[in-house]
Amino acid sequence: MANVVVIGAQWGDEGKGKIVDWLAARADVVVRFQGGHNAGHTLVVGNETYRLSLLPSGVVRGTLSVIGNGVVLDPWALAEEIGRLAGQGIAITPEKLQISETCPLILPFHRDLDALREDASGAGRIGTTRRGIGPAYEDKVGRRALRVCDLADLAAAGPQIDRLLAHHNALRAGFGVAPIDRDALVAELAAIAPAILPFAAPVWQTLATKRRQRARILFEGAQGVLLDVDHGTYPFVTSSNTVAGAAASGAGLGPGALSYTLGIVKAYTTRVGSGPFPTELLDATGERLGARGREFGTVTGRKRRCGWFDAALVRQTVQVAGIDGIALTKLDVLDGFDELLVCTGYRVKGREMAHLPARLDEAMAAEPVYERFEGWPESTAGARSWADLPAAAIKYIRRIEELIDCPVALVSTSPERDDTILVRDPFRD
Ligand code: GDP
Ligand code: IMO
Ligand code: MG
């Protein structure tokens, strides 16, 4: 049975939430495997808009949802999100949601440290979501994190809390900030524990059982390959692996469970935060893309940087992440442009390059080499079949497939769930 991994193939916000929600109709389980509440996934169903950060995008359809061990979990943010969804008529129960017992916790001082570092970095700041994601992953790898299972017995977790606070208090002293109040922290954790523990489970067992039952598992990535800590535009990246391979380690099953990787690709390019962006448009065209595409962050409300489609970068992410097919989203945003440009490579300090160089100074200096396309005056918004697409739009899609060397499996033409063209079913064996 085919399982599908959905990942972002650019710098995030490609429309993963919409596509996961659409695919969830064909899945038995939806699993988040990395990132945290830095993610913001938007689903539009009729008149209702759902904004999810930690909850897998299957919850809206009622598909069993799992938060895997690879996710860093802010218990207060999760409780808030569960409450918000309840207000929209989506009840989250332990029958619907399971959280890995081994998820590292994001605590208030992780958020503090994220902000302190960003504020101290001035123009060199990464532009993080300030949610404490990086500091929490550092503590996980540093072997001093508190985990979901520790909420069940905070007294037993005492020595680990001491190790954790000793580390952070030293860092805080360096920033001239007061040490952490241990008693207050333990009291806060004790207060939030009952909201989280009912969902805690050895999710690897659940997933193993589902595999034996030949259930269809849909893995939902957060961020995008260009924000991957190994493969992205380092250091302007997030602190986790966002590639498809992370789904196995971040959920607790073998790589053989991942049969098809669907890369979500926006028909142009956006980025939130700092770092290289060769096709960025700092002109009226960039403004027009941002306005038509409503490019404001779901999590922080920040304006997203916008630019032309970068086929050289997506060709790179297709290879590095092993993407089998793409969902091309937001095609409708390109309606009405006279001309569309697509980047096919770079000129870097006088040299031609087919991929973005790893060195930051070179990536920042990379100038795009463009191929030009005729736009289409017709509307593609709401198109649900190829037959609804103008010839120029089809030509644009076909050329993108050639340039990135990867076929299109889905095309999305509006935020609405059903405004989706199916070309090849990712779940097909
Ligand atoms: P994610 O982080 O990858 O899930 O993406 P976000 O939800 O942060 O951002 C994508 C935005 O584009 C959301 O507001 C979606 O509702 C919207 N969206 C998704 N697909 C389409 C599409 O095909 N056309 C248009 N116009 N909007 C879309
Ligand atoms: P979704 O899942 C877009 C970016 C931040 C910043 C960098 C590091 O909605 O696509 P972090 O807080 O993770 O340490 O920030 O990563 N970033 C995202 N950009 N979409 C996201 O998630 C992102 N999550 C993090 O803007 O540049
Ligand atoms: Mg997003």
Short mmCIF file of C-alpha atoms and ligand atoms in Angstrom, two decimals:
data_model
loop_
_atom_site.label_atom_id
_atom_site.label_comp_id
_atom_site.label_asym_id
_atom_site.label_seq_id
_atom_site.Cartn_x
_atom_site.Cartn_y
_atom_site.Cartn_z
CA MET A 1 0.00 0.00 0.00
CA ALA A 2 1.32 3.43 -0.91
CA ASN A 3 2.08 5.95 1.81
CA VAL A 4 2.67 9.55 0.81
CA VAL A 5 5.06 12.13 2.24
CA VAL A 6 4.10 15.74 1.55
CA ILE A 7 6.92 18.26 1.86
CA GLY A 8 7.45 21.87 0.86
CA ALA A 9 9.89 22.14 -2.05
CA GLN A 10 10.71 25.86 -1.63
CA TRP A 11 10.93 28.12 1.44
CA GLY A 12 7.65 27.04 3.07
CA ASP A 13 4.08 28.30 2.64
CA GLU A 14 3.69 26.47 -0.66
CA GLY A 15 0.16 25.34 0.24
CA LYS A 16 0.98 22.10 2.06
CA GLY A 17 -2.04 22.43 4.37
CA LYS A 18 -4.50 22.69 1.51
CA ILE A 19 -3.02 19.69 -0.29
CA VAL A 20 -2.75 17.54 2.86
CA ASP A 21 -6.38 18.30 3.68
CA TRP A 22 -7.36 17.31 0.15
CA LEU A 23 -5.31 14.10 0.22
CA ALA A 24 -6.54 13.26 3.74
CA ALA A 25 -9.81 12.14 2.17
CA ARG A 26 -7.80 9.18 0.78
CA ALA A 27 -5.71 8.53 3.93
CA ASP A 28 -6.29 6.67 7.19
CA VAL A 29 -3.70 8.54 9.27
CA VAL A 30 -1.99 11.93 8.93
CA VAL A 31 1.38 12.37 10.67
CA ARG A 32 3.45 15.48 11.43
CA PHE A 33 7.13 14.52 11.80
CA GLN A 34 9.23 17.68 12.24
CA GLY A 35 9.03 21.38 13.04
CA GLY A 36 6.65 22.85 15.55
CA HIS A 37 4.31 25.81 15.77
CA ASN A 38 6.56 27.78 13.46
CA ALA A 39 4.40 26.14 10.78
CA GLY A 40 1.19 27.79 9.64
CA HIS A 41 -1.00 25.66 7.40
CA THR A 42 -4.21 27.16 6.02
CA LEU A 43 -7.25 25.14 4.96
CA VAL A 44 -10.30 26.68 3.36
CA VAL A 45 -13.47 24.61 3.39
CA GLY A 46 -16.56 26.47 2.25
CA ASN A 47 -16.86 29.62 4.35
CA GLU A 48 -14.57 28.35 7.08
CA THR A 49 -10.80 28.97 7.24
CA TYR A 50 -8.71 26.78 9.54
CA ARG A 51 -5.19 27.79 10.56
CA LEU A 52 -3.14 24.90 11.92
CA SER A 53 0.33 25.10 13.41
CA LEU A 54 0.86 21.88 15.34
CA LEU A 55 -2.19 19.81 14.56
CA PRO A 56 -1.86 17.70 11.42
CA SER A 57 -4.09 18.98 8.61
CA GLY A 58 -6.12 15.75 8.70
CA VAL A 59 -7.95 16.84 11.87
CA VAL A 60 -10.43 18.92 9.95
CA ARG A 61 -11.70 15.84 8.10
CA GLY A 62 -11.54 13.79 11.29
CA THR A 63 -8.74 11.53 10.01
CA LEU A 64 -6.61 10.01 12.80
CA SER A 65 -3.81 12.51 13.42
CA VAL A 66 -0.41 11.83 14.90
CA ILE A 67 2.26 14.23 16.14
CA GLY A 68 5.51 12.31 15.81
CA ASN A 69 8.64 12.41 17.96
CA GLY A 70 10.43 14.68 15.46
CA VAL A 71 8.14 17.58 16.33
CA VAL A 72 9.09 20.07 19.06
CA LEU A 73 5.95 20.67 21.08
CA ASP A 74 4.89 23.81 22.93
CA PRO A 75 2.16 22.45 25.22
CA TRP A 76 0.52 25.86 25.73
CA ALA A 77 0.42 26.52 21.99
CA LEU A 78 -1.12 23.09 21.40
CA ALA A 79 -3.77 23.60 24.08
CA GLU A 80 -4.60 26.99 22.55
CA GLU A 81 -4.89 25.47 19.08
CA ILE A 82 -7.12 22.64 20.30
CA GLY A 83 -9.35 25.23 21.96
CA ARG A 84 -9.47 27.36 18.82
CA LEU A 85 -10.45 24.38 16.68
CA ALA A 86 -13.15 23.42 19.18
CA GLY A 87 -14.53 26.93 18.69
CA GLN A 88 -14.75 26.16 14.96
CA GLY A 89 -16.67 22.96 15.63
CA ILE A 90 -13.74 20.54 15.36
CA ALA A 91 -13.49 18.48 18.54
CA ILE A 92 -10.01 17.04 19.13
CA THR A 93 -10.23 13.87 21.22
CA PRO A 94 -7.65 11.19 22.07
CA GLU A 95 -9.42 8.98 19.52
CA LYS A 96 -8.52 11.53 16.85
CA LEU A 97 -5.12 12.78 18.02
CA GLN A 98 -2.06 10.98 19.37
CA ILE A 99 1.14 12.72 20.43
CA SER A 100 4.45 10.93 20.72
CA GLU A 101 5.56 10.57 24.33
CA THR A 102 9.07 11.46 23.25
CA CYS A 103 8.40 14.86 21.66
CA PRO A 104 10.77 17.42 23.20
CA LEU A 105 8.93 20.31 24.85
CA ILE A 106 9.28 23.95 23.87
CA LEU A 107 9.29 25.90 27.14
CA PRO A 108 8.89 29.65 27.77
CA PHE A 109 12.65 30.19 28.09
CA HIS A 110 13.20 28.72 24.61
CA ARG A 111 11.02 31.52 23.26
CA ASP A 112 12.99 34.02 25.37
CA LEU A 113 16.30 32.80 24.00
CA ASP A 114 15.06 32.83 20.40
CA ALA A 115 14.01 36.49 20.80
CA LEU A 116 17.15 37.51 22.73
CA ARG A 117 19.38 36.12 20.00
CA GLU A 118 17.37 37.66 17.18
CA ASP A 119 17.33 41.06 18.89
CA ALA A 120 21.06 40.87 19.52
CA SER A 121 21.79 40.03 15.87
CA GLY A 122 20.56 43.28 14.34
CA ALA A 123 20.66 43.18 10.56
CA GLY A 124 22.21 39.69 10.73
CA ARG A 125 19.12 38.17 12.29
CA ILE A 126 17.65 35.02 10.78
CA GLY A 127 14.10 36.33 10.97
CA THR A 128 12.85 33.32 12.93
CA THR A 129 9.25 32.96 14.00
CA ARG A 130 10.50 33.55 17.59
CA ARG A 131 8.63 30.47 18.75
CA GLY A 132 11.68 28.88 20.41
CA ILE A 133 12.08 26.23 17.71
CA GLY A 134 15.88 26.46 17.35
CA PRO A 135 16.66 26.51 21.10
CA ALA A 136 14.32 23.54 21.69
CA TYR A 137 16.03 21.44 19.02
CA GLU A 138 19.42 22.41 20.46
CA ASP A 139 18.33 21.05 23.84
CA LYS A 140 17.07 17.84 22.24
CA VAL A 141 20.42 17.21 20.56
CA GLY A 142 22.18 18.40 23.73
CA ARG A 143 20.31 15.65 25.62
CA ARG A 144 18.87 17.98 28.20
CA ALA A 145 15.31 18.42 26.83
CA LEU A 146 12.16 17.70 28.77
CA ARG A 147 9.79 15.49 26.83
CA VAL A 148 6.04 14.91 26.77
CA CYS A 149 6.41 11.77 28.93
CA ASP A 150 8.10 13.83 31.66
CA LEU A 151 4.84 15.72 32.22
CA ALA A 152 3.45 12.58 33.87
CA ASP A 153 5.92 12.78 36.77
CA LEU A 154 7.70 16.10 37.15
CA ALA A 155 9.34 15.03 40.41
CA ALA A 156 11.00 12.09 38.64
CA ALA A 157 12.14 14.53 35.94
CA GLY A 158 13.87 16.68 38.60
CA PRO A 159 17.49 15.91 37.65
CA GLN A 160 16.74 16.57 33.97
CA ILE A 161 15.06 19.88 34.85
CA ASP A 162 18.20 20.81 36.81
CA ARG A 163 20.46 20.03 33.84
CA LEU A 164 18.23 22.02 31.54
CA LEU A 165 18.01 25.06 33.79
CA ALA A 166 21.74 25.09 34.55
CA HIS A 167 22.38 25.39 30.81
CA HIS A 168 19.78 28.10 30.21
CA ASN A 169 20.63 30.11 33.30
CA ALA A 170 24.24 30.37 32.09
CA LEU A 171 23.01 31.62 28.71
CA ARG A 172 20.58 34.03 30.34
CA ALA A 173 23.32 35.44 32.54
CA GLY A 174 25.26 36.20 29.36
CA PHE A 175 22.31 38.22 28.09
CA GLY A 176 21.84 39.92 31.49
CA VAL A 177 18.45 38.26 31.99
CA ALA A 178 17.13 36.90 35.32
CA PRO A 179 17.49 33.16 35.93
CA ILE A 180 14.49 30.86 35.50
CA ASP A 181 12.17 30.46 38.49
CA ARG A 182 12.25 26.68 38.85
CA ASP A 183 9.23 26.40 41.13
CA ALA A 184 7.12 28.60 38.90
CA LEU A 185 8.14 26.54 35.85
CA VAL A 186 7.26 23.25 37.52
CA ALA A 187 3.90 24.70 38.61
CA GLU A 188 3.17 25.85 35.05
CA LEU A 189 4.08 22.43 33.69
CA ALA A 190 1.90 20.70 36.27
CA ALA A 191 -0.99 22.96 35.27
CA ILE A 192 -0.71 22.26 31.53
CA ALA A 193 0.05 18.51 31.83
CA PRO A 194 -3.62 17.39 32.04
CA ALA A 195 -4.32 19.12 28.72
CA ILE A 196 -1.58 17.15 26.94
CA LEU A 197 -1.21 13.77 28.64
CA PRO A 198 -4.51 12.26 27.45
CA PHE A 199 -3.10 12.41 23.89
CA ALA A 200 0.36 11.00 24.72
CA ALA A 201 1.02 7.53 23.31
CA PRO A 202 3.78 5.32 21.90
CA VAL A 203 2.77 6.42 18.41
CA TRP A 204 5.36 4.15 16.78
CA GLN A 205 3.15 1.24 17.92
CA THR A 206 0.06 2.83 16.44
CA LEU A 207 1.88 3.37 13.15
CA ALA A 208 3.27 -0.18 13.12
CA THR A 209 -0.25 -1.53 13.65
CA LYS A 210 -1.62 0.70 10.90
CA ARG A 211 1.08 -0.57 8.54
CA ARG A 212 0.19 -4.18 9.31
CA GLN A 213 -3.42 -3.30 8.54
CA ARG A 214 -2.23 -1.85 5.22
CA ALA A 215 -3.67 1.52 6.16
CA ARG A 216 -2.70 4.55 4.08
CA ILE A 217 -0.41 6.91 5.96
CA LEU A 218 0.01 10.52 4.89
CA PHE A 219 3.02 12.36 6.30
CA GLU A 220 2.74 16.15 6.52
CA GLY A 221 5.96 18.12 6.36
CA ALA A 222 6.38 21.64 7.66
CA GLN A 223 8.60 24.41 6.22
CA GLY A 224 10.35 23.49 2.97
CA VAL A 225 13.52 21.90 1.62
CA LEU A 226 15.27 25.27 1.27
CA LEU A 227 14.77 25.75 5.03
CA ASP A 228 16.23 22.29 5.84
CA VAL A 229 19.09 22.56 8.33
CA ASP A 230 21.36 20.43 6.07
CA HIS A 231 20.12 21.21 2.58
CA GLY A 232 18.72 24.72 2.86
CA THR A 233 20.20 28.20 2.59
CA TYR A 234 22.19 27.83 5.80
CA PRO A 235 22.28 29.60 8.25
CA PHE A 236 18.98 31.12 7.12
CA VAL A 237 17.10 27.89 7.76
CA THR A 238 15.00 26.25 10.44
CA SER A 239 16.50 23.76 12.90
CA SER A 240 15.10 20.50 11.56
CA ASN A 241 15.37 18.27 8.51
CA THR A 242 12.43 19.07 6.29
CA VAL A 243 13.19 16.50 3.57
CA ALA A 244 11.07 13.39 3.11
CA GLY A 245 13.60 11.10 4.82
CA ALA A 246 12.88 12.87 8.09
CA ALA A 247 9.38 11.36 8.06
CA ALA A 248 10.77 7.94 9.00
CA SER A 249 12.94 9.07 11.91
CA GLY A 250 10.46 11.72 13.00
CA ALA A 251 7.54 9.30 13.25
CA GLY A 252 9.27 6.09 14.29
CA LEU A 253 9.04 3.76 11.31
CA GLY A 254 11.41 2.51 8.65
CA PRO A 255 12.25 4.25 5.38
CA GLY A 256 10.45 1.45 3.50
CA ALA A 257 7.19 2.94 4.78
CA LEU A 258 7.67 6.01 2.60
CA SER A 259 6.57 5.11 -0.89
CA TYR A 260 5.85 8.39 -2.69
CA THR A 261 7.15 11.89 -2.00
CA LEU A 262 4.95 14.75 -3.13
CA GLY A 263 6.71 18.12 -3.25
CA ILE A 264 4.45 21.14 -2.89
CA VAL A 265 5.60 23.87 -5.25
CA LYS A 266 4.19 27.37 -5.56
CA ALA A 267 3.92 28.61 -9.16
CA TYR A 268 6.16 31.55 -8.14
CA THR A 269 8.47 31.94 -5.12
CA THR A 270 8.08 33.40 -1.63
CA ARG A 271 10.21 33.51 1.47
CA VAL A 272 9.64 34.84 5.02
CA GLY A 273 12.68 35.94 6.99
CA SER A 274 16.19 36.77 5.85
CA GLY A 275 18.59 35.01 3.49
CA PRO A 276 19.36 34.52 -0.19
CA PHE A 277 16.50 34.77 -2.70
CA PRO A 278 17.87 35.20 -6.23
CA THR A 279 14.54 35.80 -8.01
CA GLU A 280 13.16 38.24 -5.41
CA LEU A 281 11.30 41.18 -6.96
CA LEU A 282 11.60 44.41 -5.02
CA ASP A 283 9.35 46.24 -7.45
CA ALA A 284 5.71 46.61 -8.46
CA THR A 285 5.65 43.07 -9.90
CA GLY A 286 6.71 41.65 -6.53
CA GLU A 287 4.02 43.75 -4.83
CA ARG A 288 1.48 42.47 -7.32
CA LEU A 289 2.39 38.82 -6.63
CA GLY A 290 2.16 39.47 -2.88
CA ALA A 291 -1.21 41.21 -3.15
CA ARG A 292 -2.77 38.65 -5.51
CA GLY A 293 -1.35 35.73 -3.53
CA ARG A 294 -2.17 37.31 -0.13
CA GLU A 295 1.36 36.65 0.92
CA PHE A 296 1.26 37.40 4.62
CA GLY A 297 2.54 34.84 7.12
CA THR A 298 -0.06 32.69 8.89
CA VAL A 299 2.07 32.54 12.05
CA THR A 300 3.66 35.97 12.40
CA GLY A 301 1.61 38.07 9.98
CA ARG A 302 4.86 39.16 8.31
CA LYS A 303 4.81 40.18 4.67
CA ARG A 304 6.36 37.43 2.56
CA ARG A 305 9.08 38.34 0.07
CA CYS A 306 7.94 37.46 -3.48
CA GLY A 307 9.65 36.65 -6.76
CA TRP A 308 9.54 34.65 -9.99
CA PHE A 309 9.54 30.87 -10.10
CA ASP A 310 13.04 29.49 -9.57
CA ALA A 311 13.27 26.24 -11.52
CA ALA A 312 16.98 25.84 -10.77
CA LEU A 313 16.26 25.77 -7.03
CA VAL A 314 13.31 23.40 -7.33
CA ARG A 315 15.35 21.08 -9.58
CA GLN A 316 17.84 21.00 -6.71
CA THR A 317 15.21 20.31 -4.02
CA VAL A 318 13.57 17.60 -6.16
CA GLN A 319 16.90 15.77 -6.24
CA VAL A 320 17.97 16.33 -2.66
CA ALA A 321 14.62 15.29 -1.20
CA GLY A 322 13.79 12.53 -3.70
CA ILE A 323 10.55 14.14 -4.84
CA ASP A 324 8.51 11.83 -7.10
CA GLY A 325 5.88 14.32 -8.21
CA ILE A 326 4.79 17.85 -7.42
CA ALA A 327 1.60 19.67 -6.56
CA LEU A 328 1.82 23.02 -8.32
CA THR A 329 -0.14 25.56 -6.27
CA LYS A 330 -1.37 29.13 -6.67
CA LEU A 331 -1.34 29.00 -10.45
CA ASP A 332 -4.30 31.41 -10.37
CA VAL A 333 -2.10 34.10 -8.81
CA LEU A 334 -0.27 34.35 -12.15
CA ASP A 335 -3.47 35.11 -14.10
CA GLY A 336 -3.33 38.40 -15.99
CA PHE A 337 0.43 38.90 -16.15
CA ASP A 338 1.62 39.86 -19.68
CA GLU A 339 4.86 38.01 -19.21
CA LEU A 340 6.18 35.45 -16.72
CA LEU A 341 9.84 34.81 -15.98
CA VAL A 342 11.33 31.52 -14.79
CA CYS A 343 14.87 31.20 -13.45
CA THR A 344 16.85 28.38 -15.05
CA GLY A 345 20.29 28.99 -13.52
CA TYR A 346 22.58 31.67 -12.11
CA ARG A 347 25.48 33.90 -12.89
CA VAL A 348 27.72 34.01 -9.84
CA LYS A 349 30.64 36.42 -9.89
CA GLY A 350 31.00 35.95 -13.65
CA ARG A 351 30.50 32.16 -13.63
CA GLU A 352 27.44 30.30 -14.95
CA MET A 353 25.99 27.90 -12.39
CA ALA A 354 23.08 25.45 -12.66
CA HIS A 355 22.52 25.30 -8.88
CA LEU A 356 22.64 27.75 -6.01
CA PRO A 357 26.14 27.72 -4.51
CA ALA A 358 26.50 26.54 -0.91
CA ARG A 359 28.60 29.48 0.22
CA LEU A 360 26.42 32.24 1.60
CA ASP A 361 28.30 35.14 -0.03
CA GLU A 362 28.00 33.42 -3.40
CA ALA A 363 24.32 32.56 -2.93
CA MET A 364 23.64 36.19 -2.01
CA ALA A 365 25.47 37.32 -5.16
CA ALA A 366 23.74 34.86 -7.51
CA GLU A 367 21.96 36.61 -10.38
CA PRO A 368 19.14 34.68 -12.02
CA VAL A 369 19.23 33.67 -15.67
CA TYR A 370 15.66 33.86 -16.96
CA GLU A 371 13.52 32.18 -19.56
CA ARG A 372 10.49 34.26 -20.61
CA PHE A 373 6.91 33.08 -21.08
CA GLU A 374 3.80 34.63 -22.44
CA GLY A 375 1.20 35.08 -19.70
CA TRP A 376 -2.52 34.36 -20.02
CA PRO A 377 -5.32 36.91 -19.71
CA GLU A 378 -7.92 34.26 -18.79
CA SER A 379 -8.78 33.25 -15.21
CA THR A 380 -7.60 29.87 -13.96
CA ALA A 381 -9.12 30.47 -10.51
CA GLY A 382 -11.25 27.54 -9.50
CA ALA A 383 -10.23 25.36 -12.45
CA ARG A 384 -10.79 21.67 -11.68
CA SER A 385 -9.60 20.02 -14.91
CA TRP A 386 -6.91 20.46 -17.54
CA ALA A 387 -9.62 21.37 -20.00
CA ASP A 388 -10.31 24.51 -17.92
CA LEU A 389 -6.72 25.77 -18.29
CA PRO A 390 -5.65 28.21 -21.03
CA ALA A 391 -3.01 26.93 -23.47
CA ALA A 392 -0.39 29.38 -22.18
CA ALA A 393 -0.87 28.09 -18.61
CA ILE A 394 -0.46 24.48 -19.76
CA LYS A 395 2.70 25.48 -21.62
CA TYR A 396 4.03 27.11 -18.43
CA ILE A 397 3.33 23.95 -16.39
CA ARG A 398 4.81 21.60 -18.99
CA ARG A 399 8.00 23.66 -19.23
CA ILE A 400 8.32 23.69 -15.43
CA GLU A 401 8.09 19.88 -15.43
CA GLU A 402 10.94 19.74 -17.95
CA LEU A 403 13.10 22.25 -16.12
CA ILE A 404 12.74 20.63 -12.68
CA ASP A 405 12.77 17.12 -14.14
CA CYS A 406 9.71 16.01 -12.19
CA PRO A 407 6.08 15.42 -13.19
CA VAL A 408 3.07 17.35 -11.93
CA ALA A 409 0.66 15.20 -9.92
CA LEU A 410 -1.74 17.93 -8.78
CA VAL A 411 -2.48 21.54 -9.67
CA SER A 412 -4.17 23.90 -7.21
CA THR A 413 -6.13 26.87 -8.49
CA SER A 414 -7.60 28.51 -5.35
CA PRO A 415 -7.43 28.22 -1.55
CA GLU A 416 -10.64 26.18 -1.58
CA ARG A 417 -10.27 22.44 -0.89
CA ASP A 418 -11.88 21.19 -4.09
CA ASP A 419 -10.32 23.63 -6.54
CA THR A 420 -7.68 21.04 -7.34
CA ILE A 421 -6.78 19.24 -10.56
CA LEU A 422 -5.73 15.62 -10.14
CA VAL A 423 -3.21 14.50 -12.74
CA ARG A 424 -1.78 11.44 -11.00
CA ASP A 425 -3.00 10.02 -7.70
CA PRO A 426 -0.04 10.01 -5.27
CA PHE A 427 -1.65 7.07 -3.40
CA ARG A 428 -1.80 4.91 -6.53
CA ASP A 429 0.39 1.85 -6.07
P1 GDP B 1 1.63 25.95 3.95
O1 GDP B 1 2.42 26.51 5.08
O2 GDP B 1 2.49 25.30 2.93
O3 GDP B 1 0.49 25.08 4.38
O4 GDP B 1 0.97 27.21 3.21
P2 GDP B 1 0.23 28.44 3.93
O5 GDP B 1 -1.12 27.99 4.34
O6 GDP B 1 1.10 29.10 4.93
O7 GDP B 1 0.14 29.47 2.72
C1 GDP B 1 -0.51 29.16 1.54
C2 GDP B 1 -1.65 30.18 1.33
O8 GDP B 1 -2.11 30.10 0.00
C3 GDP B 1 -2.85 29.92 2.21
O9 GDP B 1 -3.46 31.13 2.52
C4 GDP B 1 -3.76 29.08 1.31
O10 GDP B 1 -5.13 29.22 1.63
C5 GDP B 1 -3.46 29.69 -0.02
N1 GDP B 1 -3.57 28.76 -1.17
C6 GDP B 1 -3.26 27.44 -1.24
N2 GDP B 1 -3.39 26.97 -2.50
C7 GDP B 1 -3.78 28.04 -3.24
C8 GDP B 1 -4.07 28.22 -4.63
O11 GDP B 1 -3.97 27.30 -5.43
N3 GDP B 1 -4.44 29.47 -5.03
C9 GDP B 1 -4.54 30.52 -4.17
N4 GDP B 1 -4.89 31.71 -4.65
N5 GDP B 1 -4.27 30.38 -2.85
C10 GDP B 1 -3.89 29.17 -2.40
P1 IMO B 2 5.20 26.36 6.96
O1 IMO B 2 5.10 24.96 7.49
C1 IMO B 2 7.77 29.73 5.96
C2 IMO B 2 11.27 30.35 8.49
C3 IMO B 2 11.31 31.61 9.34
C4 IMO B 2 12.79 31.88 9.35
C5 IMO B 2 13.39 30.47 9.44
C6 IMO B 2 13.77 30.02 10.83
O2 IMO B 2 4.01 27.20 7.20
O3 IMO B 2 5.62 26.34 5.52
P2 IMO B 2 12.34 29.20 12.91
O4 IMO B 2 11.27 29.91 13.71
O5 IMO B 2 11.88 27.94 12.29
O6 IMO B 2 13.62 29.04 13.66
O7 IMO B 2 12.68 30.23 11.70
O8 IMO B 2 12.40 29.60 8.91
N1 IMO B 2 10.09 29.51 8.68
C7 IMO B 2 9.09 29.41 7.79
N2 IMO B 2 8.87 30.08 6.64
N3 IMO B 2 6.91 28.76 6.34
C8 IMO B 2 7.12 28.07 7.48
O9 IMO B 2 6.37 27.01 7.85
C9 IMO B 2 8.24 28.41 8.29
N4 IMO B 2 8.72 27.96 9.47
C10 IMO B 2 9.86 28.62 9.68
O10 IMO B 2 10.58 32.65 8.75
O11 IMO B 2 13.19 32.44 8.13
MG MG B 3 2.66 28.29 6.13
#
